[in-house]
mmCIF file of C-alpha atoms in Angstrom:
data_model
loop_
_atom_site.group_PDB
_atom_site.id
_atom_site.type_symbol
_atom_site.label_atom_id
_atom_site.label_comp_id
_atom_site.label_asym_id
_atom_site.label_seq_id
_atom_site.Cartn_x
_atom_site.Cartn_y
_atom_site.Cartn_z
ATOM 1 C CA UNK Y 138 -15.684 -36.253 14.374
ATOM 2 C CA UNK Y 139 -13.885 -38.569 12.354
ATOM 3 C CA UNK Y 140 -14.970 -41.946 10.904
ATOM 4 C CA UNK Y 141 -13.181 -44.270 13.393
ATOM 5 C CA UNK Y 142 -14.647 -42.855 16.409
ATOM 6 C CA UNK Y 143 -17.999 -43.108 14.936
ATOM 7 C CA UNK Y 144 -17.629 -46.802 14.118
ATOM 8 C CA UNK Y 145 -16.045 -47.290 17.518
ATOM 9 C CA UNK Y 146 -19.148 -45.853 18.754
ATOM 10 C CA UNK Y 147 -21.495 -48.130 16.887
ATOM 11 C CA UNK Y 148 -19.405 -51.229 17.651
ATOM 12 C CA UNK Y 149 -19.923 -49.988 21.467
ATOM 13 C CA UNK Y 150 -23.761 -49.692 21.085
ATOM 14 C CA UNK Y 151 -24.205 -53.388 19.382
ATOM 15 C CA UNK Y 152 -21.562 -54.724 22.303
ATOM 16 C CA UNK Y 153 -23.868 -52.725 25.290
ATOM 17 C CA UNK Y 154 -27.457 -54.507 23.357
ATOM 18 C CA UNK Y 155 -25.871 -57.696 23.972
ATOM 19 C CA UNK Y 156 -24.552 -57.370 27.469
ATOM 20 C CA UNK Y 157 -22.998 -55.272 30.329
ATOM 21 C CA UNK Y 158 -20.223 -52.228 30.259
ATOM 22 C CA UNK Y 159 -17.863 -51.003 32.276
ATOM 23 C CA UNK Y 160 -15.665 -47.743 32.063
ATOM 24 C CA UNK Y 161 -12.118 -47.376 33.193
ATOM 25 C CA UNK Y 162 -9.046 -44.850 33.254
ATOM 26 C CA UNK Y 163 -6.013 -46.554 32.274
ATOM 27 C CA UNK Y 164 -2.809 -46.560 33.913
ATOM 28 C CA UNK Y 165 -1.799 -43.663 31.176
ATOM 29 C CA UNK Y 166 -4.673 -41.843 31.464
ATOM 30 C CA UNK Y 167 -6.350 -43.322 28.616
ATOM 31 C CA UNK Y 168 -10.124 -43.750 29.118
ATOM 32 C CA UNK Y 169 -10.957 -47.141 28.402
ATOM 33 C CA UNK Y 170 -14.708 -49.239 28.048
ATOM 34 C CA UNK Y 171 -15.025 -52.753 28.444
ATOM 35 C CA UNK Y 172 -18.040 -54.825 27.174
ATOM 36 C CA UNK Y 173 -18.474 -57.982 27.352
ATOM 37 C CA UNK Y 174 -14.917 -58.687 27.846
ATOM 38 C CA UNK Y 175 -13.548 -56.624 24.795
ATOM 39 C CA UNK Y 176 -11.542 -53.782 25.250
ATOM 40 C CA UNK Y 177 -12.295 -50.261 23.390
ATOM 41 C CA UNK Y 178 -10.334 -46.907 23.518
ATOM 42 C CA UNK Y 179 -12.565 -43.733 24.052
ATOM 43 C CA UNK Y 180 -10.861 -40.177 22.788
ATOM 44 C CA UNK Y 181 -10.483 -37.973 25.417
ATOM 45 C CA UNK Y 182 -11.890 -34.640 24.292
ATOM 46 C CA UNK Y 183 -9.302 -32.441 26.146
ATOM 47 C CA UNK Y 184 -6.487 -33.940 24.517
ATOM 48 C CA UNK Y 185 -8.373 -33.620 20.880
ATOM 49 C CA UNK Y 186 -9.208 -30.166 21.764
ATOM 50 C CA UNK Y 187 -5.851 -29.593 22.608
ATOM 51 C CA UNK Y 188 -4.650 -31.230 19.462
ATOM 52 C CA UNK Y 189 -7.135 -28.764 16.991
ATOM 53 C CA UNK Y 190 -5.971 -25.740 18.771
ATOM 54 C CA UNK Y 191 -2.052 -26.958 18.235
ATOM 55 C CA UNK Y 192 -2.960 -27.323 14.662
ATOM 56 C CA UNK Y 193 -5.100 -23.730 14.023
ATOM 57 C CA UNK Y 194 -1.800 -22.049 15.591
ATOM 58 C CA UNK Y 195 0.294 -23.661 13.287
ATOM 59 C CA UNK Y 196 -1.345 -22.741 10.606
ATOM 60 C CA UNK Y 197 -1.587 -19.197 11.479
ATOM 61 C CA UNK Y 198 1.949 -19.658 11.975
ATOM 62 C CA UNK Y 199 2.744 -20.095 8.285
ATOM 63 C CA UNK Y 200 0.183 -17.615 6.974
ATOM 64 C CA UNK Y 201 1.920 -14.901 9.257
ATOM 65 C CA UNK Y 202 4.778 -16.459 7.700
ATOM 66 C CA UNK Y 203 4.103 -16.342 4.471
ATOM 67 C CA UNK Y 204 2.319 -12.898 4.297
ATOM 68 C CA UNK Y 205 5.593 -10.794 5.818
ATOM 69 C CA UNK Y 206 7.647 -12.866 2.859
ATOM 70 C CA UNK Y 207 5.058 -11.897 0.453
ATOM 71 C CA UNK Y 208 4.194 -8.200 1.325
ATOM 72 C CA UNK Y 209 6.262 -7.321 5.111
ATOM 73 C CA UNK Y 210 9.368 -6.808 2.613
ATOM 74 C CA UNK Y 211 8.179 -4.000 1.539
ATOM 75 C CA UNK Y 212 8.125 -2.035 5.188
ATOM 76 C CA UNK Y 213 11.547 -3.305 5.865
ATOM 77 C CA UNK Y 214 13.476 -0.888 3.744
ATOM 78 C CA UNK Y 215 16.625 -1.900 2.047
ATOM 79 C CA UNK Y 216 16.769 -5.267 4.348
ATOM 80 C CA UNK Y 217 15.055 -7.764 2.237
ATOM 81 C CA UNK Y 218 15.988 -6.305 -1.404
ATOM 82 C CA UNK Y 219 18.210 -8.604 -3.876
ATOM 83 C CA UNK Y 220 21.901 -8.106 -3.805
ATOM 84 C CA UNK Y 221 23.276 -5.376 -6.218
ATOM 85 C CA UNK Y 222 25.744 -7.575 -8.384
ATOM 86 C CA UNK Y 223 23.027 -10.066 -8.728
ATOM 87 C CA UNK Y 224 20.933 -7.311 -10.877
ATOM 88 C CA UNK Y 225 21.690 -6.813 -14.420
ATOM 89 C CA UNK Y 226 20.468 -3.378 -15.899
ATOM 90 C CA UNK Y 227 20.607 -2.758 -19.477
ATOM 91 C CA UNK Y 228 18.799 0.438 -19.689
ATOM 92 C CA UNK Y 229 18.708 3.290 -17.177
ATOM 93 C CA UNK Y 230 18.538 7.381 -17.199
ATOM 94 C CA UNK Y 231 16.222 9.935 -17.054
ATOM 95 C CA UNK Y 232 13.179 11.074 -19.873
ATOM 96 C CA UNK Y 233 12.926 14.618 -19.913
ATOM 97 C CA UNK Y 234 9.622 14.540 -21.551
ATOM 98 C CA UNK Y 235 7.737 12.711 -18.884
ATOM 99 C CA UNK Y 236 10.008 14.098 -16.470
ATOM 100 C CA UNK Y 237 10.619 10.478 -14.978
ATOM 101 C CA UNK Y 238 14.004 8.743 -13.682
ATOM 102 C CA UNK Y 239 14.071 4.898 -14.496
ATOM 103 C CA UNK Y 240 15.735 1.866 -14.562
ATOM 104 C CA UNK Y 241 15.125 -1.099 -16.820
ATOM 105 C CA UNK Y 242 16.774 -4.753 -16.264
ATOM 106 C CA UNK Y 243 16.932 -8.547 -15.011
ATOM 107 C CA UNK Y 244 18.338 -10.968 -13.077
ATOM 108 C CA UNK Y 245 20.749 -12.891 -15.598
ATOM 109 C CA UNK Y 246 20.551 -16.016 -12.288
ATOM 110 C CA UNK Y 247 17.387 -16.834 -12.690
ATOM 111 C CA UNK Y 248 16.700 -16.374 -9.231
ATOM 112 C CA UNK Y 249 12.825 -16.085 -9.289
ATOM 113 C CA UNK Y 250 9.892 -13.419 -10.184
ATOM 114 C CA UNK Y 251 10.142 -9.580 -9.902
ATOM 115 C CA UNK Y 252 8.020 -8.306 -6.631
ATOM 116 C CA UNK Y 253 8.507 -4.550 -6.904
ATOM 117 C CA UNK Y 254 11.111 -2.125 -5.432
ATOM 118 C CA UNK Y 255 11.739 0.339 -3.087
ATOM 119 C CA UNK Y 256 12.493 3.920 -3.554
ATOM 120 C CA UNK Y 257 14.242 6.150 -1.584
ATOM 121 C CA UNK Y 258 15.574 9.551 -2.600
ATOM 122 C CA UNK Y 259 17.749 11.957 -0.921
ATOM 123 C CA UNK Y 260 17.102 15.441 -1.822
ATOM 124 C CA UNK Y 261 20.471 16.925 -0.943
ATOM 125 C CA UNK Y 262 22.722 14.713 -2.972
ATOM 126 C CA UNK Y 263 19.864 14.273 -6.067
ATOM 127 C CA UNK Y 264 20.591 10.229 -4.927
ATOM 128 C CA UNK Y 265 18.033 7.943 -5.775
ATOM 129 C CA UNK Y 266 18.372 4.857 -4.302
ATOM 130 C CA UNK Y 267 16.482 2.000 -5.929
ATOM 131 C CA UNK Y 268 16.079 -1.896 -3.827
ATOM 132 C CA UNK Y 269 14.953 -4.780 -6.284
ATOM 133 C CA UNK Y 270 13.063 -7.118 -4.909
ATOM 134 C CA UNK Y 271 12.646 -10.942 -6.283
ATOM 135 C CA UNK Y 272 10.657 -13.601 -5.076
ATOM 136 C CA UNK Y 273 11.697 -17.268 -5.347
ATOM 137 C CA UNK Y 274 9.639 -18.740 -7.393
ATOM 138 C CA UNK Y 275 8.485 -17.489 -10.964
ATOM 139 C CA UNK Y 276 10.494 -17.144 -14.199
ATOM 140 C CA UNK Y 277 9.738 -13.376 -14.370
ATOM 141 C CA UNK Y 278 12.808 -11.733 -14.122
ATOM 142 C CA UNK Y 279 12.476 -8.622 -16.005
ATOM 143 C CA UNK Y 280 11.837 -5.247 -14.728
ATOM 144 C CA UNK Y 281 11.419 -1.535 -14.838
ATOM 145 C CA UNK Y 282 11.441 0.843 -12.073
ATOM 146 C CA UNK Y 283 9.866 4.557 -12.631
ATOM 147 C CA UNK Y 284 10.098 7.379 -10.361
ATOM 148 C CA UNK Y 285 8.740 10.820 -10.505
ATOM 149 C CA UNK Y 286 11.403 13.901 -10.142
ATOM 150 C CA UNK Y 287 9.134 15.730 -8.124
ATOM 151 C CA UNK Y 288 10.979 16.415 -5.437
ATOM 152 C CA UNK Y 289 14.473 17.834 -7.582
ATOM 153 C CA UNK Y 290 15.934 16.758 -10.177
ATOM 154 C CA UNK Y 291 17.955 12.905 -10.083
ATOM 155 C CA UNK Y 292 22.128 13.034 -10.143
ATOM 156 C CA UNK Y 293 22.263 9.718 -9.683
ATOM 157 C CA UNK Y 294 20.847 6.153 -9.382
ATOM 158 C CA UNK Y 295 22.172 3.656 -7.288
ATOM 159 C CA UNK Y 296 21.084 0.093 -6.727
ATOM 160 C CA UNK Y 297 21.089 -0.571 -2.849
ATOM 161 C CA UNK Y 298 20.752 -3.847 -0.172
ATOM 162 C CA UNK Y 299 21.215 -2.542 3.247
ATOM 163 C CA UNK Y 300 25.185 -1.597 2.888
ATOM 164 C CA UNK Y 301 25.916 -2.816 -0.404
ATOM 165 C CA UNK Y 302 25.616 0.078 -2.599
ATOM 166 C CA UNK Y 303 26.071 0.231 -7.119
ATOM 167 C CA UNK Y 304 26.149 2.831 -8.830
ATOM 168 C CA UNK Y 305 24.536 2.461 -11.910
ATOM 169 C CA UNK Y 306 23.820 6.111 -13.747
ATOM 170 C CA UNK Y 307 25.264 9.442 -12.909
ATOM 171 C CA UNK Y 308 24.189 12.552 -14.986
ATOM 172 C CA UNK Y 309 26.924 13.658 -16.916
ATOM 173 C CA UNK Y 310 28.848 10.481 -17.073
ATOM 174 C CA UNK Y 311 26.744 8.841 -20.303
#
């Protein structure tokens, strides 16, 4: 309960010690007591029951919110990845050794923090696909993306945001 209510309650007590009380409804609904002449408003607990649930959905709200921003990306595919031309990659290929494709770069706009990537490969092209994901906030903007060649071996690597496809590394064309 909050601090006004509980001094309106106490000035109600010392006003009931010294003479009579009456309670009424108010034209608006408001419930209203009178003592000794002097007029005090009483909460109605519906309406501040009403008010806390308003306020627990609201903020459930923005934490649904601002969990799918933070982590739903992910599940979305390509959707929610950053824009091909506004990725700058300086290194990409494949290391034999480690038998890993990868792609190393930044986002020359400043445009916020690296949050990960998405893979997908296609096994009858040798395609990998590659989404870059940045958040908005953060100065962070370098990154590196490694992926196993399990699967076959990697043709090419392409950086990808729903239809916008970029073609950064083809084998045979270094």
């Amino acid at each position: 309960m909050d601090e006004t209510s509980g001094e309106l309650k106490v000035e109600i007590e010392k006003e009931r010690e010294k003479g009579t009380e009456k309670e009424t409804e108010t034209e608006n609904g408001h419930n209203e007591s009178t003592v000794n002449g002097k007029r005090f408003h009483i909460p109605d607990r519906q309406k501040r029951r009403k008010g806390l649930i308003r306020t627990i959905i609201l903020i459930f709200v923005f934490l649904a919110v601002w969990l799918f921003y933070r982590f739903g990306w992910k599940y979305m595919g390509f959707q929610m990845t950053t824009d091909p031309s506004y990725i700058s990659v300086y290194n990409v290929g494949i290391y034999e050794p480690g038998n890993y494709a990868f792609v190393s770069g930044n986002s020359p706009m400043n445009i916020g923090t690296y949050a990960g990537a998405v893979t997908e490969f296609d096994e009858k092209t040798g395609t990998l696909y590659v989404g870059i994901r940045f958040n908005l906030t953060g100065r962070n903007t370098e990154f590196r993306v490694e992926y196993p060649q399990d699967k076959a071996l990697v043709n090419k690597i392409v950086l990808k945001k729903n239809d916008t496809e970029r073609v950064i590394w083809e084998r045979g064309a270094e």
